[in-house]
CSV table of C-alpha atoms in Angstrom, one decimal:
chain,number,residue,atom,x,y,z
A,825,UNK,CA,1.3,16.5,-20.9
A,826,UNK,CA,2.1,15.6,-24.5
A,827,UNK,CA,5.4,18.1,-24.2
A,828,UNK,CA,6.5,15.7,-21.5
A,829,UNK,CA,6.6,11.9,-22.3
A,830,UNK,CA,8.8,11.3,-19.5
A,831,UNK,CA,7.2,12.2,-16.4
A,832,UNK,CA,4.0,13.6,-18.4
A,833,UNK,CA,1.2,11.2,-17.1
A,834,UNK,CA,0.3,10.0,-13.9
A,835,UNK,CA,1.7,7.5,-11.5
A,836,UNK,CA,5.7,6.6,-11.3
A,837,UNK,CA,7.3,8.9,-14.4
A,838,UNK,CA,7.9,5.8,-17.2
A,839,UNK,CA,11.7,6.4,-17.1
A,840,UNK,CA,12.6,5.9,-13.7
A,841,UNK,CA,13.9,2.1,-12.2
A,842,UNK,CA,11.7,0.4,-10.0
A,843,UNK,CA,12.8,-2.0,-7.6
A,844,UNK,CA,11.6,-5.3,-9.5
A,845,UNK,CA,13.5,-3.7,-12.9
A,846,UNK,CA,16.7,-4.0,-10.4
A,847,UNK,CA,16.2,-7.6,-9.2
A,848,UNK,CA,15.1,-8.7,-12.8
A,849,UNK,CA,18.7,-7.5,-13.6
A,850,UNK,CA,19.8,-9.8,-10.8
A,851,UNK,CA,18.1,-12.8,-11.8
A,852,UNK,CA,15.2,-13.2,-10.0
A,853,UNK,CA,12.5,-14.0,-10.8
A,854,UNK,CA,9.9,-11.5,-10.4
A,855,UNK,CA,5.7,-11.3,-10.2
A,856,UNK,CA,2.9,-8.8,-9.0
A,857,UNK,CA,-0.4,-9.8,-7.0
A,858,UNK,CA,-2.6,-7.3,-6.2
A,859,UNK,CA,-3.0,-3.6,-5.7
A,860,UNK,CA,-0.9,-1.8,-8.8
A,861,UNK,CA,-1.6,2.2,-8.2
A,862,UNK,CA,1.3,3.5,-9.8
A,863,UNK,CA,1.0,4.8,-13.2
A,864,UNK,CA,-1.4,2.8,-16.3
A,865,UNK,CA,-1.1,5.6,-19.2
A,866,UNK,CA,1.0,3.6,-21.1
A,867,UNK,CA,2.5,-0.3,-20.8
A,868,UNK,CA,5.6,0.9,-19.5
A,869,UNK,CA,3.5,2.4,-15.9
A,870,UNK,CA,2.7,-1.2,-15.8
A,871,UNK,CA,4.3,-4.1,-14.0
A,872,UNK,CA,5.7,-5.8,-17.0
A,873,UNK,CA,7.0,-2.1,-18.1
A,874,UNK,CA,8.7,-2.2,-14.6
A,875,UNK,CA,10.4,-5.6,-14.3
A,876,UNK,CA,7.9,-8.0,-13.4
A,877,UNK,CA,7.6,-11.3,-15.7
A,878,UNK,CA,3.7,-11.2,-14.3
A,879,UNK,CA,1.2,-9.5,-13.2
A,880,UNK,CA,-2.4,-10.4,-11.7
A,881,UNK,CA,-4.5,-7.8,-10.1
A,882,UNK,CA,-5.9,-4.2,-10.6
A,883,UNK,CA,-4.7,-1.1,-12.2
A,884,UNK,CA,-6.5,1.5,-10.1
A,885,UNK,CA,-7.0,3.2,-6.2
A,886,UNK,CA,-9.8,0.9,-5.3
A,887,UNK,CA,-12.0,-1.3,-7.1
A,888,UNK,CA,-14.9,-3.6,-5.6
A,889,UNK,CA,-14.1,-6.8,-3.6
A,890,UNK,CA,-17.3,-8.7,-5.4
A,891,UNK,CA,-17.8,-7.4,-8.5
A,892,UNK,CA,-14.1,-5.9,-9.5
A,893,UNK,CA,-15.5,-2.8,-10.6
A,894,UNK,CA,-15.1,1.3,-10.1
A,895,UNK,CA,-18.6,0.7,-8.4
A,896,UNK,CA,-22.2,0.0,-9.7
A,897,UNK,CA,-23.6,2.1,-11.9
A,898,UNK,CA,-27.3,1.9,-13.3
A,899,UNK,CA,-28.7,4.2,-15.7
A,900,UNK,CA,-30.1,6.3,-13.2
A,901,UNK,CA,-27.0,7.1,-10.7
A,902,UNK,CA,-24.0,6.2,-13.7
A,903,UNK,CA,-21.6,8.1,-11.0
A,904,UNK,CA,-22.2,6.3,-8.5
A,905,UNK,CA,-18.7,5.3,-8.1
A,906,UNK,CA,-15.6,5.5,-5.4
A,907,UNK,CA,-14.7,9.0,-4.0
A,908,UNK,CA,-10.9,7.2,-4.0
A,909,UNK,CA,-11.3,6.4,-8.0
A,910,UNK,CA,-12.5,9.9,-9.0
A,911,UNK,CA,-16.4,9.1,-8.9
A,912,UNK,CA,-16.8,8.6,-12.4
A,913,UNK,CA,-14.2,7.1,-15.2
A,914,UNK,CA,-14.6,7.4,-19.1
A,915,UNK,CA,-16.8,3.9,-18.6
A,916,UNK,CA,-19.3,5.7,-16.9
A,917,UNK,CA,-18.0,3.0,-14.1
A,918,UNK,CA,-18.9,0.1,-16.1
A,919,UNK,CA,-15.3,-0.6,-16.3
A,920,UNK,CA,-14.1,-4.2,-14.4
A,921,UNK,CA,-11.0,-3.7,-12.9
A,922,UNK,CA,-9.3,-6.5,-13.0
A,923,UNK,CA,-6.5,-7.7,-15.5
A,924,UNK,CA,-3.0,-10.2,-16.0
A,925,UNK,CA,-0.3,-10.2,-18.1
A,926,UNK,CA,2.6,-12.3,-18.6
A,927,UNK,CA,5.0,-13.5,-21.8
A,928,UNK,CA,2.1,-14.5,-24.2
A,929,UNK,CA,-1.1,-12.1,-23.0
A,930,UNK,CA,-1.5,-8.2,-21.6
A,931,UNK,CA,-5.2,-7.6,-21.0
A,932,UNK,CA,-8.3,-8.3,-19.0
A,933,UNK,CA,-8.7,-11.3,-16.3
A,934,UNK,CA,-11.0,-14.1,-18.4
A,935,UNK,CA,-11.7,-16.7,-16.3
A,936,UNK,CA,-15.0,-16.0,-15.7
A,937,UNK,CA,-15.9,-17.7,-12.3
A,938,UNK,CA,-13.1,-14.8,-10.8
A,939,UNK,CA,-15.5,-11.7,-12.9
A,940,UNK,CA,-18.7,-13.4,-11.4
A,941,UNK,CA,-19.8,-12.0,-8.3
A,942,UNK,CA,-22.1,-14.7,-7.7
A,943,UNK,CA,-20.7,-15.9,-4.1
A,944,UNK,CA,-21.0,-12.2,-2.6
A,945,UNK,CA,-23.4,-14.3,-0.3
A,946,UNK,CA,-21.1,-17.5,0.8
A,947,UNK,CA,-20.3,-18.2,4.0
A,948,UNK,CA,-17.6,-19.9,3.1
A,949,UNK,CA,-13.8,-18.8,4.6
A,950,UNK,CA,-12.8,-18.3,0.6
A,951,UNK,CA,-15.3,-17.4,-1.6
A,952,UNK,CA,-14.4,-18.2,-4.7
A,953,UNK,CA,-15.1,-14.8,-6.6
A,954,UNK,CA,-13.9,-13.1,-3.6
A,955,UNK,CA,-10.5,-10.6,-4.9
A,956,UNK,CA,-8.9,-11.0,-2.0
A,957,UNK,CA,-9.0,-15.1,-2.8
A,958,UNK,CA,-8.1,-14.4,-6.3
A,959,UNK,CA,-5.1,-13.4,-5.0
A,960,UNK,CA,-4.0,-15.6,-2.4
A,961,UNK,CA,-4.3,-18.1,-4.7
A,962,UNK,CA,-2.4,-16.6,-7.4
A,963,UNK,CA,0.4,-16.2,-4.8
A,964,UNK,CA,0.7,-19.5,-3.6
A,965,UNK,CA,0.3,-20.8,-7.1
A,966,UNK,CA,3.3,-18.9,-8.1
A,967,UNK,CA,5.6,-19.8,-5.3
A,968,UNK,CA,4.3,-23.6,-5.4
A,969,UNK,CA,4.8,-23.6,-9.1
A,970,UNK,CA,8.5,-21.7,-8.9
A,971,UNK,CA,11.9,-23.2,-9.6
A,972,UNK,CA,13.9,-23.2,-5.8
A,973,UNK,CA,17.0,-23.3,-7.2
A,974,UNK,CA,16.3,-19.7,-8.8
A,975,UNK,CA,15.7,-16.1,-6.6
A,976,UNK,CA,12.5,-15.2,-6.1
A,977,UNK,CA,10.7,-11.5,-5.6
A,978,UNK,CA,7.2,-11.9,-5.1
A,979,UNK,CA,5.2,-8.4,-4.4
A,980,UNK,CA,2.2,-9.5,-3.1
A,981,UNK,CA,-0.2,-6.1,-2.9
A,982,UNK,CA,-3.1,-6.7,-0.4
A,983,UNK,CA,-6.2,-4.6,-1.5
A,984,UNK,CA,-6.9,-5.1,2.3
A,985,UNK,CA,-7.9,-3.0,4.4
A,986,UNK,CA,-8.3,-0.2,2.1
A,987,UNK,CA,-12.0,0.6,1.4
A,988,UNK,CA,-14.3,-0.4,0.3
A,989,UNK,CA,-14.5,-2.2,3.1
A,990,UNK,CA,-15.9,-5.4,2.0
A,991,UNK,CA,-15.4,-9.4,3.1
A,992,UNK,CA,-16.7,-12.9,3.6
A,993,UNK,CA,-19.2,-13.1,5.8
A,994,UNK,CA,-17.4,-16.3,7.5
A,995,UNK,CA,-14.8,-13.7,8.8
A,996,UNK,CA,-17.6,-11.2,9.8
A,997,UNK,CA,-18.8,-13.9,12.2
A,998,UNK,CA,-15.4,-14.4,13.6
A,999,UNK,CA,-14.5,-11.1,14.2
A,1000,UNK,CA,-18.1,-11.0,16.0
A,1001,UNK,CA,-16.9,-13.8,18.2
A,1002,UNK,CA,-13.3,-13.1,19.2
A,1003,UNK,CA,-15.2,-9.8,20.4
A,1004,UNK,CA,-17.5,-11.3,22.5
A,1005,UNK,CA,-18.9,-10.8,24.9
A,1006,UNK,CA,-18.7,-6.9,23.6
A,1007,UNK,CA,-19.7,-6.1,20.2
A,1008,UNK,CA,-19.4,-4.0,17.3
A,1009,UNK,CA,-21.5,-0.5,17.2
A,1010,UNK,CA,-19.9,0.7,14.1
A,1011,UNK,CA,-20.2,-1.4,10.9
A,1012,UNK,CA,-17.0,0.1,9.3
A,1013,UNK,CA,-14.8,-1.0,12.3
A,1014,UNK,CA,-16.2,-4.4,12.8
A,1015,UNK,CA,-15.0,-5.0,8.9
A,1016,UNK,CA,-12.2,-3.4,9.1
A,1017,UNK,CA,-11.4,-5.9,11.8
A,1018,UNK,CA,-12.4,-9.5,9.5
A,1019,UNK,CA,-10.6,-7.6,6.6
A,1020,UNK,CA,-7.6,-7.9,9.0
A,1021,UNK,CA,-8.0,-11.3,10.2
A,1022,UNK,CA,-8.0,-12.1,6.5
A,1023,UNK,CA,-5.0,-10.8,5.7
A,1024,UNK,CA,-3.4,-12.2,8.7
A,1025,UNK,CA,-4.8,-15.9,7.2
A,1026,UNK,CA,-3.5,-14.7,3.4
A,1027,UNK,CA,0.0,-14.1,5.4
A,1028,UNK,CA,0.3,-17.5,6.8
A,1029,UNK,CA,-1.1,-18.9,3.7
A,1030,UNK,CA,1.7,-17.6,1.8
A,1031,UNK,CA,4.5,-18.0,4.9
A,1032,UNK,CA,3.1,-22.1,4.6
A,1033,UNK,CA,3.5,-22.1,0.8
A,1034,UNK,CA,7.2,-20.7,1.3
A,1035,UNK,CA,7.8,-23.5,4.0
A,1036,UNK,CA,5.9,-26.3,2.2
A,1037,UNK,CA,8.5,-25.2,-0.7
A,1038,UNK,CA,11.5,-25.4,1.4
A,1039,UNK,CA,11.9,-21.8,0.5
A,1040,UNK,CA,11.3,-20.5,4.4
A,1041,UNK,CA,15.0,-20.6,5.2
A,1042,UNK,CA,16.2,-18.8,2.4
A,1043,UNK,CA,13.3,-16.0,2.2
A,1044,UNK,CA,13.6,-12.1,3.3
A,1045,UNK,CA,9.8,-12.2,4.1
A,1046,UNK,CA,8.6,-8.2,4.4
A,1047,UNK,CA,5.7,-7.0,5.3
A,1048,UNK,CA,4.7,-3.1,5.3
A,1049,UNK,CA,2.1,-0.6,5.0
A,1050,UNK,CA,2.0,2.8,2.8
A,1051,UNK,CA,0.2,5.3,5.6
A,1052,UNK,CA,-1.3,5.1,8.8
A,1053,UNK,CA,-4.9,4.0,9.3
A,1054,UNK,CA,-7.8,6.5,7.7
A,1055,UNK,CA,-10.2,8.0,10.9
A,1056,UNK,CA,-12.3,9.1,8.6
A,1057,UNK,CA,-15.9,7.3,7.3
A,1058,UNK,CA,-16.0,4.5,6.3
A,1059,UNK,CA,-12.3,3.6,6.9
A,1060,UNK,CA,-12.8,2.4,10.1
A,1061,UNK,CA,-9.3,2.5,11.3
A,1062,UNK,CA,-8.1,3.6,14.8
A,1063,UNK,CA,-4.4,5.0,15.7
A,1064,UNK,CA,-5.0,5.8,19.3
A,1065,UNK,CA,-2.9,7.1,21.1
A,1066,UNK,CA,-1.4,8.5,17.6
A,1067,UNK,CA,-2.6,11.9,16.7
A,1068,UNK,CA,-4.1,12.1,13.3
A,1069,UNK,CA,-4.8,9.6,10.0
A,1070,UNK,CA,-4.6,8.9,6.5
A,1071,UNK,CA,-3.6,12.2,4.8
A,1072,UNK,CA,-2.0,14.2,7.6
A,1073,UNK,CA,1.5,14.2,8.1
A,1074,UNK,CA,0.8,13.8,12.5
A,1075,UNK,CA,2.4,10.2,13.9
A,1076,UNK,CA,-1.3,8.9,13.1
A,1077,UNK,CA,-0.8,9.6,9.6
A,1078,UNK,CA,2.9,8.2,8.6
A,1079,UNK,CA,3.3,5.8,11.1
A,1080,UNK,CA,3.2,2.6,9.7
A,1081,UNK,CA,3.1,-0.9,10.7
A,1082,UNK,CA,6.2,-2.9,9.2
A,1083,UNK,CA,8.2,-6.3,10.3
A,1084,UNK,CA,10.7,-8.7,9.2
A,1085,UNK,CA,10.7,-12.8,8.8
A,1086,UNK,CA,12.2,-15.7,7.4
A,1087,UNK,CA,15.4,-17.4,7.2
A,1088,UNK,CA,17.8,-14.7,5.7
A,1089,UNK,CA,16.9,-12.3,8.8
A,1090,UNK,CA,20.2,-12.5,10.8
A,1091,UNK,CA,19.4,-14.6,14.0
A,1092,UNK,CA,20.4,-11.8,16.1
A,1093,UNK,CA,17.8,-9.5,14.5
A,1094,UNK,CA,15.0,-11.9,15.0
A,1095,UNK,CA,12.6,-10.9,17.6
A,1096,UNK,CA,13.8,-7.3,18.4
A,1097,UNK,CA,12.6,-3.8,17.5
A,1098,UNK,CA,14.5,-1.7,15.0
A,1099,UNK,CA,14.2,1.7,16.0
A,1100,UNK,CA,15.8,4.1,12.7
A,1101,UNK,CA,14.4,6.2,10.4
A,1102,UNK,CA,12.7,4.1,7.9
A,1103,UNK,CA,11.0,5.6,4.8
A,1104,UNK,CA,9.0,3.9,2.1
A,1105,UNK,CA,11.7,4.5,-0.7
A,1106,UNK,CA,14.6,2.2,1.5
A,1107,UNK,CA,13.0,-0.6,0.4
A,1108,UNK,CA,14.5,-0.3,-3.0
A,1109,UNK,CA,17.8,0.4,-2.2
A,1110,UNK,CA,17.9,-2.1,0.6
A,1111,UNK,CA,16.3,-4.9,-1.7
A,1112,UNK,CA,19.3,-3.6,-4.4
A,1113,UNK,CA,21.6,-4.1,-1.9
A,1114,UNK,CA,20.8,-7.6,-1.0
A,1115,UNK,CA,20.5,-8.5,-4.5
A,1116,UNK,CA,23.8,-7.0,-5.2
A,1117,UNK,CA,22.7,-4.4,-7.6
A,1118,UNK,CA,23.6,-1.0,-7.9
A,1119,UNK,CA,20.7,1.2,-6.5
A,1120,UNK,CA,21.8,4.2,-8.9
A,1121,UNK,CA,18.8,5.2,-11.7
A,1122,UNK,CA,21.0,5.3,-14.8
A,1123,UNK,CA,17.5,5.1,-17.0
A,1124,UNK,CA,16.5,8.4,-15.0
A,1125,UNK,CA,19.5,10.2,-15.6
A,1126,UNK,CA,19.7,9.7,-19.3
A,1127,UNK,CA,16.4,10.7,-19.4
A,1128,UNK,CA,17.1,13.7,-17.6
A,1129,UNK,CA,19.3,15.3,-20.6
A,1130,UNK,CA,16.5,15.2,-22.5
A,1131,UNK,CA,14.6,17.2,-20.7
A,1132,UNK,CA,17.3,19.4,-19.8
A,1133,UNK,CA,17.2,20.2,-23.6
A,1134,UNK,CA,13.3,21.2,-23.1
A,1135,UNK,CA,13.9,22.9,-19.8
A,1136,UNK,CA,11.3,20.6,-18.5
A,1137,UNK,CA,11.8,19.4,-14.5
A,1138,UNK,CA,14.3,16.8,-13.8
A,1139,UNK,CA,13.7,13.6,-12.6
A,1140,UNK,CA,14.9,12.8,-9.2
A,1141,UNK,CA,17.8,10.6,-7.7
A,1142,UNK,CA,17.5,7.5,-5.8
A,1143,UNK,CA,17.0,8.8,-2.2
A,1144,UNK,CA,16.3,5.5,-0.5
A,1145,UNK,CA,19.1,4.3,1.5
A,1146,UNK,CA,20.1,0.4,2.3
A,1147,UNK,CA,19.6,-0.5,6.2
A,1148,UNK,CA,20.9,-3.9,5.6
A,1149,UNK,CA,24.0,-3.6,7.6
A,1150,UNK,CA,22.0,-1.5,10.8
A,1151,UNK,CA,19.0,-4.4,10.2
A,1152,UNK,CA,21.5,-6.9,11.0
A,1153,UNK,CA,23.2,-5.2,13.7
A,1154,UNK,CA,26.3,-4.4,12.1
A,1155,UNK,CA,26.2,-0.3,11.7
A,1156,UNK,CA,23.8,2.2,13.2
A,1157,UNK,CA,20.3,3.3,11.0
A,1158,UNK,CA,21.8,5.1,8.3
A,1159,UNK,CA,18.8,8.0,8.0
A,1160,UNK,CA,18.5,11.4,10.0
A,1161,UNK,CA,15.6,12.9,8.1
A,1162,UNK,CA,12.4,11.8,6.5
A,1163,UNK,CA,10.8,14.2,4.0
A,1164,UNK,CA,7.0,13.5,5.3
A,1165,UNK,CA,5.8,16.1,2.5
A,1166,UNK,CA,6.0,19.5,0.9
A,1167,UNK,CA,4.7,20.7,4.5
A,1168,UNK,CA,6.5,18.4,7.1
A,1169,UNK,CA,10.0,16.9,8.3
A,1170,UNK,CA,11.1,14.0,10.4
A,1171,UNK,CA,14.4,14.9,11.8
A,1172,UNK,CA,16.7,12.2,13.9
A,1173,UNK,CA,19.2,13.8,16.7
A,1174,UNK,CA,20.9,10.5,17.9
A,1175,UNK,CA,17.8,9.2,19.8
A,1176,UNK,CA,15.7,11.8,19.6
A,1177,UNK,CA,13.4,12.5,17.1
A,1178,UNK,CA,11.8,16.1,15.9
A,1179,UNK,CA,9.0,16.8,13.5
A,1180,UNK,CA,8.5,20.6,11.8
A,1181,UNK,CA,5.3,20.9,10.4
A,1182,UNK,CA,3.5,23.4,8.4
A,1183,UNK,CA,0.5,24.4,7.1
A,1184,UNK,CA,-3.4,23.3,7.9
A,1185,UNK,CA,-3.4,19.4,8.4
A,1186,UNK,CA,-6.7,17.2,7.6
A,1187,UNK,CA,-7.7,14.9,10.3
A,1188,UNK,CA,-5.8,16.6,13.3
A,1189,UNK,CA,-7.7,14.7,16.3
A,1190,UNK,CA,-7.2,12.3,18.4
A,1191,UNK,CA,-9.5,9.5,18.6
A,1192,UNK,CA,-10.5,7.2,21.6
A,1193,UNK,CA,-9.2,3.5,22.4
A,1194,UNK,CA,-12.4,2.7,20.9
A,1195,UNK,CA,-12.9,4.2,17.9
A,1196,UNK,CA,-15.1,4.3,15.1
A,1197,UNK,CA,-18.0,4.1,17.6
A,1198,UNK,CA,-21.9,5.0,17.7
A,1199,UNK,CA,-20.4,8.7,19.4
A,1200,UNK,CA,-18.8,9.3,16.4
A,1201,UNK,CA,-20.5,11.6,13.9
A,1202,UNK,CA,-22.8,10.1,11.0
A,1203,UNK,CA,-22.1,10.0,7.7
A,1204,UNK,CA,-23.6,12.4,5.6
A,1205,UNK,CA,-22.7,14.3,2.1
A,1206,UNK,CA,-19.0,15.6,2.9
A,1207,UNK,CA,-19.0,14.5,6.3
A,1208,UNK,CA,-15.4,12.3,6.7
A,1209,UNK,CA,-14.6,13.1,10.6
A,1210,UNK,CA,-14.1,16.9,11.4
A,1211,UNK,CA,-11.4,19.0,9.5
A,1212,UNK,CA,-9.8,21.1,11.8
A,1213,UNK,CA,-9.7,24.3,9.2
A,1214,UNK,CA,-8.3,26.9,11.5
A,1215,UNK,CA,-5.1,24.6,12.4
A,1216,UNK,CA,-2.2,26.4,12.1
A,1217,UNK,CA,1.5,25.4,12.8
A,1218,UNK,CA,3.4,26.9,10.5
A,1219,UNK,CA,7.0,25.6,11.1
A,1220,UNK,CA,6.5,24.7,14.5
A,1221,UNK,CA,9.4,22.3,15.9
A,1222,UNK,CA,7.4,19.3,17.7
A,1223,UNK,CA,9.6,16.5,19.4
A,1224,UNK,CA,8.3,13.5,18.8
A,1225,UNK,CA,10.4,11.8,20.9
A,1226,UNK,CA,9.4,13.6,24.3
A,1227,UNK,CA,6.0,13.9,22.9
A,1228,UNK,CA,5.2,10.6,21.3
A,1229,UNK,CA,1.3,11.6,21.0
A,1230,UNK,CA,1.8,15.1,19.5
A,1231,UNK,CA,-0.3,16.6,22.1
A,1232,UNK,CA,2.0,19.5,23.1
């Protein structure tokens, strides 16, 4: 939207704060592995525009494990790309998705043992073309290489276990044995599964780095994920007994996995189960608060009288909230309300919890304990699990408290 060089383009509007622009201000020292997502139109959607002194990883949805591409084209099928991506890109998918930036360069990755996709067929644990590798590495290189006596805020996006689902065939076989003496009848879940133990290796990889370091007592270490697991082919994920997936507002679909570690977690918070409202956006202003900054957008609200002057939309407040002081035991959860969507709402009533949701919902099923399976129905063109198109809800009051599974 060329009227509209604020919040014109995709991804995170260029004039709002991000969380790393916050702990930049605080001194830390701040770098991005991984997954980006959130805005590439111009350099100030990417991380260096948003208060990272690094960046190593990929711009877009998805790219490919092996060869770090939107998918692989030939001449005869050039869009034969990723639904996720859009299919086809202005590179007729011949684009390689993978780039760095730092003080001295902005651009494409160059090392060209990382752009080969020659060990697709290693059996090693860490194939060294591997992305997920790439990244690990990057990680622990940064916090071996760091200065202790400075703050650290490493964001460390896993492009596990989003699709495609693709992985070493070392952790293949693994995942084939710790399931023994049953096995896999769906491809997509048996990956799904070594792309998990991966990142469960890439966490301790990075937890060892921290300790090796000396850095272990005096790290916040979070880990989180953005949505529940997607039901539909090929993403292989299973939220029994949660109703619903990836792009549905059910329990299935914004229920996410998420814990806390390290030495600055209060001792009395270690090992037990925090049980408020959580949303994606407190991470900011709970990261703020530990770094002793002001979570308050100033950049967004100057920006805002300029587009008051163009009677364009306004950019929004900061509505994360800090659960520092509930985390550590010293206050109740701080949030009453979740705002799931334009179509759903995740209300708190002391222990209680109430959902209203509206509209038709994609993926509202339930699915087995064991699930993806050979029962469930083949892919085909436009076939991603059922859609249930004559759901209807509209503003229905659903307590997910008493009914956990949504099944009333």
């Amino acid at each position: 939207n060329e009227s509209d060089p604020v919040s014109g383009y995709a991804g995170v509007p260029r004039n709002m704060t991000c969380v790393a622009n916050k702990l930049a201000a605080a001194g830390y020292d701040t770098h991005f592995v991984g997954k980006w997502d959130a805005g590439m139109a111009t350099p100030r959607h990417t991380p260096l525009g948003r208060g990272y002194s690094s960046m190593y990883g990929y711009y877009q949805h998805a790219n490919d494990y092996w060869t770090k591409g939107e998918g692989e084209p030939s001449l005869r099928e050039p869009q034969r790309g990723f639904e996720a991506t859009g299919e086809v890109d202005v590179c007729l998918n011949h684009f390689t998705d993978l780039s760095e930036a730092n003080a001295t360069y902005f651009g494409g990755v160059r090392d060209a043992a990382a752009l080969s996709s020659g060990c697709r067929e290693s059996t090693a644990p860490d194939p060294p073309c591997y992305e997920e590798a790439l990244f690990k590495r990057r990680s622990v290189g940064l916090i071996r290489a760091h200065d202790a006596a400075r703050p650290l805020f490493l964001f460390h996006a896993f492009h596990a276990l989003h699709t495609p689902l693709q992985v070493p065939r070392h952790y293949l076989a693994a995942a084939a044995a710790a399931a023994a003496p049953f096995r896999f009848d769906d491809e997509s879940r048996w990956t799904y599964s070594a792309l998990a133990r991966y990142m469960d290796d890439t966490v301790a990889a990075l937890v060892g780095a921290l300790k090796e370091r000396g850095m272990w007592s005096s790290t916040l270490f979070a880990f989180a994920s953005d949505n529940g697991g997607p039901i539909y082919r090929p993403g292989g994920a299973n939220n029994h007994p949660l109703k619903g997936g990836k792009y549905s507002d059910w329990e299935g679909g914004v229920r996410a996995n998420a814990f806390l570690a390290g030495g600055a977690l209060p001792p009395a918070a270690a090992g037990t189960a925090y049980d408020g409202l959580f949303s994606v956006a407190d991470w900011y202003s709970t990261f703020c608060e530990l770094a002793g900054e002001d979570p308050a957008d100033l950049e967004a609200q100057q920006a805002n009288e300029w587009l008051r002057a163009r009677r364009l939309p306004q950019l929004p407040p900061v509505d994360g909230v800090s659960h520092w002081a509930a985390l550590s035991g010293r206050s109740a959860p701080p949030r009453s309300e979740v705002h799931l969507s334009s179509q759903a709402l995740l209300v708190a009533r002391g222990r209680a919890l109430y959902k209203i949701v509206t509209g038709e919902q994609p993926y509202s099923r339930w699915t087995g304990s064991v699930y993806p399976n050979c029962s469930a129905p083949a892919a085909g063109p436009g076939v991603q699990q059922p859609l249930f198109a004559d759901l209807r809800v509209l503003g229905r009051r659903l307590s997910v408290s008493a009914d956990p599974h949504e099944e009333a």
